[in-house]
JSON list of C-alpha atoms in Angstrom, two decimals:
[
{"chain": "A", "resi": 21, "resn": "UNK", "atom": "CA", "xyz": [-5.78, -28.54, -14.73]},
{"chain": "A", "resi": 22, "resn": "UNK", "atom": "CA", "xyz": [-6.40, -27.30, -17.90]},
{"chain": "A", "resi": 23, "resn": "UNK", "atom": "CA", "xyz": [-9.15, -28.94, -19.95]},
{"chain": "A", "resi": 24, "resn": "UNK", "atom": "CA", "xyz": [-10.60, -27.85, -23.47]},
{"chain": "A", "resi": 25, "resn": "UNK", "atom": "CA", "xyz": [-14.17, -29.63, -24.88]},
{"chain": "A", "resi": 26, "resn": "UNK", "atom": "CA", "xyz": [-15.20, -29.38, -28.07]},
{"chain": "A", "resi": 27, "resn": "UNK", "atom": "CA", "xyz": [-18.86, -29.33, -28.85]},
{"chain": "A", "resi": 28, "resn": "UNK", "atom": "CA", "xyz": [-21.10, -28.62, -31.54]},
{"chain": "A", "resi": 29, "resn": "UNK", "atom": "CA", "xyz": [-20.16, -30.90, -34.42]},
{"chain": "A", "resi": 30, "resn": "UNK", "atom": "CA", "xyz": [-22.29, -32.86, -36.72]},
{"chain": "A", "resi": 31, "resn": "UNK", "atom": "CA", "xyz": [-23.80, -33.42, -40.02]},
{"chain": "A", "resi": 32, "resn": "UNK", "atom": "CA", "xyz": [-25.06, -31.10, -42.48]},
{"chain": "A", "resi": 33, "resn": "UNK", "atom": "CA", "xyz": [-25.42, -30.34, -45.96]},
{"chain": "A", "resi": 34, "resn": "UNK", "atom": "CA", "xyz": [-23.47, -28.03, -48.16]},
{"chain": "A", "resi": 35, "resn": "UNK", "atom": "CA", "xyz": [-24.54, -24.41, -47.53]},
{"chain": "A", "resi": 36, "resn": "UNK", "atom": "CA", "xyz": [-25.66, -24.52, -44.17]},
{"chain": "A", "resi": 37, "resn": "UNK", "atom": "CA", "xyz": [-24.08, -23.67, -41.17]},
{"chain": "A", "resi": 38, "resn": "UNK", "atom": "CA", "xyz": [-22.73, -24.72, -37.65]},
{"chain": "A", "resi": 39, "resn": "UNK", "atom": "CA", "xyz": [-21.44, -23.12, -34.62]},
{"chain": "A", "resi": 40, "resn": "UNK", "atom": "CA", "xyz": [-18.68, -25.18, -32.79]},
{"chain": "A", "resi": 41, "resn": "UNK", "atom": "CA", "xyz": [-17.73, -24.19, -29.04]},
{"chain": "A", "resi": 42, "resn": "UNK", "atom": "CA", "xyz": [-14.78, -24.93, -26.57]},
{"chain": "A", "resi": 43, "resn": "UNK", "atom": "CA", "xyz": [-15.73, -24.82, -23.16]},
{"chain": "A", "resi": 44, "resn": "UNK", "atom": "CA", "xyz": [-12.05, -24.22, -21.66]},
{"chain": "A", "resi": 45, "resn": "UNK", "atom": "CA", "xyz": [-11.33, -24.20, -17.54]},
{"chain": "A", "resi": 46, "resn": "UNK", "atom": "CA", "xyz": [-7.92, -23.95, -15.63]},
{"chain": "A", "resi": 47, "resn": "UNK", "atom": "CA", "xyz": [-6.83, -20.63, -17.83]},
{"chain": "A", "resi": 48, "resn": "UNK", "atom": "CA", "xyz": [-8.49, -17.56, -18.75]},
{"chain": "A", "resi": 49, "resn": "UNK", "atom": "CA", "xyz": [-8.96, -16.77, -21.98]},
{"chain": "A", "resi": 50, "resn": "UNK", "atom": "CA", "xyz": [-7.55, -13.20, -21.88]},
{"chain": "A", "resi": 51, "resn": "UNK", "atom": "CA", "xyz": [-4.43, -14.81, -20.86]},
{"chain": "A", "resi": 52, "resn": "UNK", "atom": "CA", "xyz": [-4.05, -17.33, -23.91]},
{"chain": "A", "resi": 53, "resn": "UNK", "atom": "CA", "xyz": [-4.54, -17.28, -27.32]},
{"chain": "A", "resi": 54, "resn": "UNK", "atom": "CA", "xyz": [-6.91, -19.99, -28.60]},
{"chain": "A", "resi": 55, "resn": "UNK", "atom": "CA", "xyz": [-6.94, -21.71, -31.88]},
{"chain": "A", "resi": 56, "resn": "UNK", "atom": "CA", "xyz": [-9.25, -24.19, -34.67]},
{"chain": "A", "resi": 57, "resn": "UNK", "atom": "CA", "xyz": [-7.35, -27.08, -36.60]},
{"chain": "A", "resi": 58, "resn": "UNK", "atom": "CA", "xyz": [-8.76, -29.67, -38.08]},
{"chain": "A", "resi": 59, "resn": "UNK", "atom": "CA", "xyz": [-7.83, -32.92, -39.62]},
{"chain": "A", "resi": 60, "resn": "UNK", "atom": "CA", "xyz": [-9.51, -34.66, -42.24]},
{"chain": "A", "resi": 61, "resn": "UNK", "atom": "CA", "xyz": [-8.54, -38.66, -42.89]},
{"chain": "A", "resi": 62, "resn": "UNK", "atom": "CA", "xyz": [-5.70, -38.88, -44.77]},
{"chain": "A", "resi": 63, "resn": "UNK", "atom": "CA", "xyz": [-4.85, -35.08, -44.76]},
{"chain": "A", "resi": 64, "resn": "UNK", "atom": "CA", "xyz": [-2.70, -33.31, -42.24]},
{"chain": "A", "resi": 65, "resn": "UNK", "atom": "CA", "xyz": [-3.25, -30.91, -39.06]},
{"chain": "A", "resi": 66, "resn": "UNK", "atom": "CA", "xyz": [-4.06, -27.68, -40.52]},
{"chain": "A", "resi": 67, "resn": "UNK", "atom": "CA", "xyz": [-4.66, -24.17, -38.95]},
{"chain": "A", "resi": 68, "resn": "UNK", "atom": "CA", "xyz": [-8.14, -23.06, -39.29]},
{"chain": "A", "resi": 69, "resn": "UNK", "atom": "CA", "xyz": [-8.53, -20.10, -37.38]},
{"chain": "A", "resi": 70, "resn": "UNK", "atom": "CA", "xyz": [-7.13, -18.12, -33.82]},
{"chain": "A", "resi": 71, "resn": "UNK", "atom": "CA", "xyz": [-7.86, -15.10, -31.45]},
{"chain": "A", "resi": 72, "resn": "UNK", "atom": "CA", "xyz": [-5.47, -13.42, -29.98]},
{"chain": "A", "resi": 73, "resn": "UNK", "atom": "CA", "xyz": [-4.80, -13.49, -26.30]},
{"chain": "A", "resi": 74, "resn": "UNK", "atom": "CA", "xyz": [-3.17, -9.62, -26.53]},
{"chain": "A", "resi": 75, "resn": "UNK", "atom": "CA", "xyz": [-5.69, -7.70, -28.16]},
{"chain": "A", "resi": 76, "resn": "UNK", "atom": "CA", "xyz": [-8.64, -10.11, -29.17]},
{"chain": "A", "resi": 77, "resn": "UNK", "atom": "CA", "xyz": [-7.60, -9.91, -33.11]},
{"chain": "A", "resi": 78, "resn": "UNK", "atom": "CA", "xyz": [-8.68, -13.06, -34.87]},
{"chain": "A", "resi": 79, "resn": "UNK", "atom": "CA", "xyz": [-6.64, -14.62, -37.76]},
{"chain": "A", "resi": 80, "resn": "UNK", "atom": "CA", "xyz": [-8.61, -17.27, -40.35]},
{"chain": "A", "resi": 81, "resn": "UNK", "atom": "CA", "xyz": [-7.30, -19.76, -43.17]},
{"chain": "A", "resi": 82, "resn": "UNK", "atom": "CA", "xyz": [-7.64, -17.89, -46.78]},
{"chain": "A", "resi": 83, "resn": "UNK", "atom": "CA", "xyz": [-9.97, -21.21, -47.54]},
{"chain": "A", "resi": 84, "resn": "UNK", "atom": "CA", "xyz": [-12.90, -20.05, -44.77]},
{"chain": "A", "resi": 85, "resn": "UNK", "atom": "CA", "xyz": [-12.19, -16.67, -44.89]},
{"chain": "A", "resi": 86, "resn": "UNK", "atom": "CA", "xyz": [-15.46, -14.74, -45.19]},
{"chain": "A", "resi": 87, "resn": "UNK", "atom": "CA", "xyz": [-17.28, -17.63, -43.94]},
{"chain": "A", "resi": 88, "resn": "UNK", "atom": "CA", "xyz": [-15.87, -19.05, -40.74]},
{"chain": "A", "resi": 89, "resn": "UNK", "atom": "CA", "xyz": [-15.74, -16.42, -37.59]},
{"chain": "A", "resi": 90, "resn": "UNK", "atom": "CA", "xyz": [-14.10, -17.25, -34.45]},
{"chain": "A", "resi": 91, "resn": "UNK", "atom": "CA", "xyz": [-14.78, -15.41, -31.16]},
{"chain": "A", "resi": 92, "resn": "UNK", "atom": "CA", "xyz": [-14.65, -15.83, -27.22]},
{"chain": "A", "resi": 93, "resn": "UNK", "atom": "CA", "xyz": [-17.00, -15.26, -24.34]},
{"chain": "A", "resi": 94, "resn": "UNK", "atom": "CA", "xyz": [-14.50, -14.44, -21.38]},
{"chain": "A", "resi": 95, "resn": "UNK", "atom": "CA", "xyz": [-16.99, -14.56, -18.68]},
{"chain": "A", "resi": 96, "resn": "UNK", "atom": "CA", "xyz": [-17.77, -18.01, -20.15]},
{"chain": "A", "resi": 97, "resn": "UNK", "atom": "CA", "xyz": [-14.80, -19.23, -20.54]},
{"chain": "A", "resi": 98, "resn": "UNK", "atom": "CA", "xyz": [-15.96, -20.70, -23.95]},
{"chain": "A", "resi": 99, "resn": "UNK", "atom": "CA", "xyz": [-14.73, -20.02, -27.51]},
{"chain": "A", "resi": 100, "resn": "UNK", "atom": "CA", "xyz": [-16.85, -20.11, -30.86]},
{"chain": "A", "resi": 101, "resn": "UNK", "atom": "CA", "xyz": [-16.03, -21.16, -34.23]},
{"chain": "A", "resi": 102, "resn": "UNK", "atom": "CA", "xyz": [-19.01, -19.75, -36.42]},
{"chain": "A", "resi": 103, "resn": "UNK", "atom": "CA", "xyz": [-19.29, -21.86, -39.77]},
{"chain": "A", "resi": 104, "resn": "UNK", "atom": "CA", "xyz": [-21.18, -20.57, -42.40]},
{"chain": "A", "resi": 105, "resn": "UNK", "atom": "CA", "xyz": [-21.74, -21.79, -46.23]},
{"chain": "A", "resi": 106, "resn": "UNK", "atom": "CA", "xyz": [-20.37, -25.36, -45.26]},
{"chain": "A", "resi": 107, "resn": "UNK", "atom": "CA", "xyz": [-18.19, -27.10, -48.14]},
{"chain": "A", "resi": 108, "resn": "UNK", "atom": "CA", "xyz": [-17.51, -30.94, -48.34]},
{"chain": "A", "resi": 109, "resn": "UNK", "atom": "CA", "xyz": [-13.78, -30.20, -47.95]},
{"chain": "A", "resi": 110, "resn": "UNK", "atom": "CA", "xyz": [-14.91, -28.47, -44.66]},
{"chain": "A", "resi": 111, "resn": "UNK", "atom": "CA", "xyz": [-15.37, -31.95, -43.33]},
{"chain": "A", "resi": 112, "resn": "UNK", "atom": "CA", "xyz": [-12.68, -32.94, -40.81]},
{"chain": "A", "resi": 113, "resn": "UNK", "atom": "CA", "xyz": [-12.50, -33.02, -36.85]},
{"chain": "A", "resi": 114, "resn": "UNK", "atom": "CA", "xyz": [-12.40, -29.66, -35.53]},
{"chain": "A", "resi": 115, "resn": "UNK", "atom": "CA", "xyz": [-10.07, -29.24, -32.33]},
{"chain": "A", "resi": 116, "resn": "UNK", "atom": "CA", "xyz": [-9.30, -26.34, -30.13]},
{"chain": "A", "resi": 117, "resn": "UNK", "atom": "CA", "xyz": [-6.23, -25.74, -28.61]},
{"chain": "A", "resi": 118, "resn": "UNK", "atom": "CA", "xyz": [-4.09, -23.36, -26.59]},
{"chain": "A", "resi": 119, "resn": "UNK", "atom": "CA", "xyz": [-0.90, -23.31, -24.50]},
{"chain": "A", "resi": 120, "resn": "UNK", "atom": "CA", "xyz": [1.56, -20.66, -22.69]},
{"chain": "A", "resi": 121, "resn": "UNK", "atom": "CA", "xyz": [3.64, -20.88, -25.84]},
{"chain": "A", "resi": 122, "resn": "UNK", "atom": "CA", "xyz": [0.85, -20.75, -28.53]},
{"chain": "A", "resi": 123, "resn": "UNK", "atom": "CA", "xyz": [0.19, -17.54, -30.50]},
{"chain": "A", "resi": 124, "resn": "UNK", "atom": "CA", "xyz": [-2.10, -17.01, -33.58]},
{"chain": "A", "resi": 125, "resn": "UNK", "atom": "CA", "xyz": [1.10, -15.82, -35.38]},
{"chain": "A", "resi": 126, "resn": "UNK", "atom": "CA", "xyz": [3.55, -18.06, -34.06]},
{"chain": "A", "resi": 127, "resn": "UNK", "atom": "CA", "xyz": [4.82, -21.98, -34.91]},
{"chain": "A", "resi": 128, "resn": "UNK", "atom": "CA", "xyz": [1.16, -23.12, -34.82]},
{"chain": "A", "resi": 129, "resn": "UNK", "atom": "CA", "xyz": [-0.26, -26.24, -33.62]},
{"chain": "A", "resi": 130, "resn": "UNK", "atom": "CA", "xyz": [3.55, -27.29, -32.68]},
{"chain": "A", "resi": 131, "resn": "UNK", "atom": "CA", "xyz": [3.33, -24.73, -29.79]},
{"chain": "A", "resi": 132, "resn": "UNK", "atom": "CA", "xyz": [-0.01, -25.83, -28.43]},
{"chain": "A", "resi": 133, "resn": "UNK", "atom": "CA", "xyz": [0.36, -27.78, -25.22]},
{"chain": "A", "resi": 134, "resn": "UNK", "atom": "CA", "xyz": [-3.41, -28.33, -24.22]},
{"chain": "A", "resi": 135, "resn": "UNK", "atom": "CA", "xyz": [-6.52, -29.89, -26.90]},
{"chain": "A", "resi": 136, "resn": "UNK", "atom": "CA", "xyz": [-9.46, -30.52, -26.69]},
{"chain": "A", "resi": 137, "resn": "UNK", "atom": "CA", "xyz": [-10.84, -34.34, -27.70]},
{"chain": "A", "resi": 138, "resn": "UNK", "atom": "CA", "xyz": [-11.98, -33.00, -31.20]},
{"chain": "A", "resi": 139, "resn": "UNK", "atom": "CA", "xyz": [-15.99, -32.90, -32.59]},
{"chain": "A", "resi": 140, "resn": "UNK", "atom": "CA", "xyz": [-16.45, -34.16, -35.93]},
{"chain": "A", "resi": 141, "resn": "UNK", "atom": "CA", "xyz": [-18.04, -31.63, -38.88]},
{"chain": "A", "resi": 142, "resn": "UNK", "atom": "CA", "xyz": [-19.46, -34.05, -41.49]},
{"chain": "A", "resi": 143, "resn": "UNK", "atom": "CA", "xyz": [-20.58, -31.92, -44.70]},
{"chain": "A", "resi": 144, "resn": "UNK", "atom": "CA", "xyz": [-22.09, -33.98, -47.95]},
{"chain": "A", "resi": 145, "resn": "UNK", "atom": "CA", "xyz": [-25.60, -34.07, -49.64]}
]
């Protein structure tokens, strides 16, 4: 079955950085797009960033652009969501997710069938 974990998560202060992963098994990455939302208390499911299962191109949120970079290890199954110059509105649960249907430039999170459990990014001084 498929099955995504999240990993990485935790606590920092503003400016430093992180490096989230999502171990995925039962599909191979070449074969489906993969994509970072997070969700903050009180705040909606948004769209962080995605890599494309056609050609590899990665899409990002204008609000990390320039400091959040996604990429994927095929061999490794795994995924990467490199976080750089950490904000305080950064802070949310990041989740990866994919699905047959799901496409970086599609309906979003609305076509994602399979997430992981989330990891929680905690940013504040």
């Amino acid at each position: 079955q498929v099955r995504l974990v999240e990993s990485g998560g935790g606590l920092v202060q503003p400016g430093e950085s992180l490096r989230l992963s999502c171990s995925t098994s039962g599909l191979p990455l070449d074969y489906y797009s993969i994509g970072w939302f997070r969700q903050a208390p009180g705040k909606e499911r948004e769209a962080v960033s995605c890599i494309s299962r056609s050609d590899g191109s990665t899409y990002s949120t204008d609000s990390v652009k320039g400091r959040f970079t996604i990429s994927r290890d095929i061999v490794q199954n795994t995924v990467y969501l490199q976080m750089n110059r950490l904000k305080p509105e950064d802070t949310a649960v990041y989740y990866c997710a994919t699905g047959p249907d799901y496409h970086c430039t599609g309906a979003g999170s609305l076509s994602a069938d399979y997430w992981g459990q989330g990891t929680q990014v905690t940013v504040s001084s």
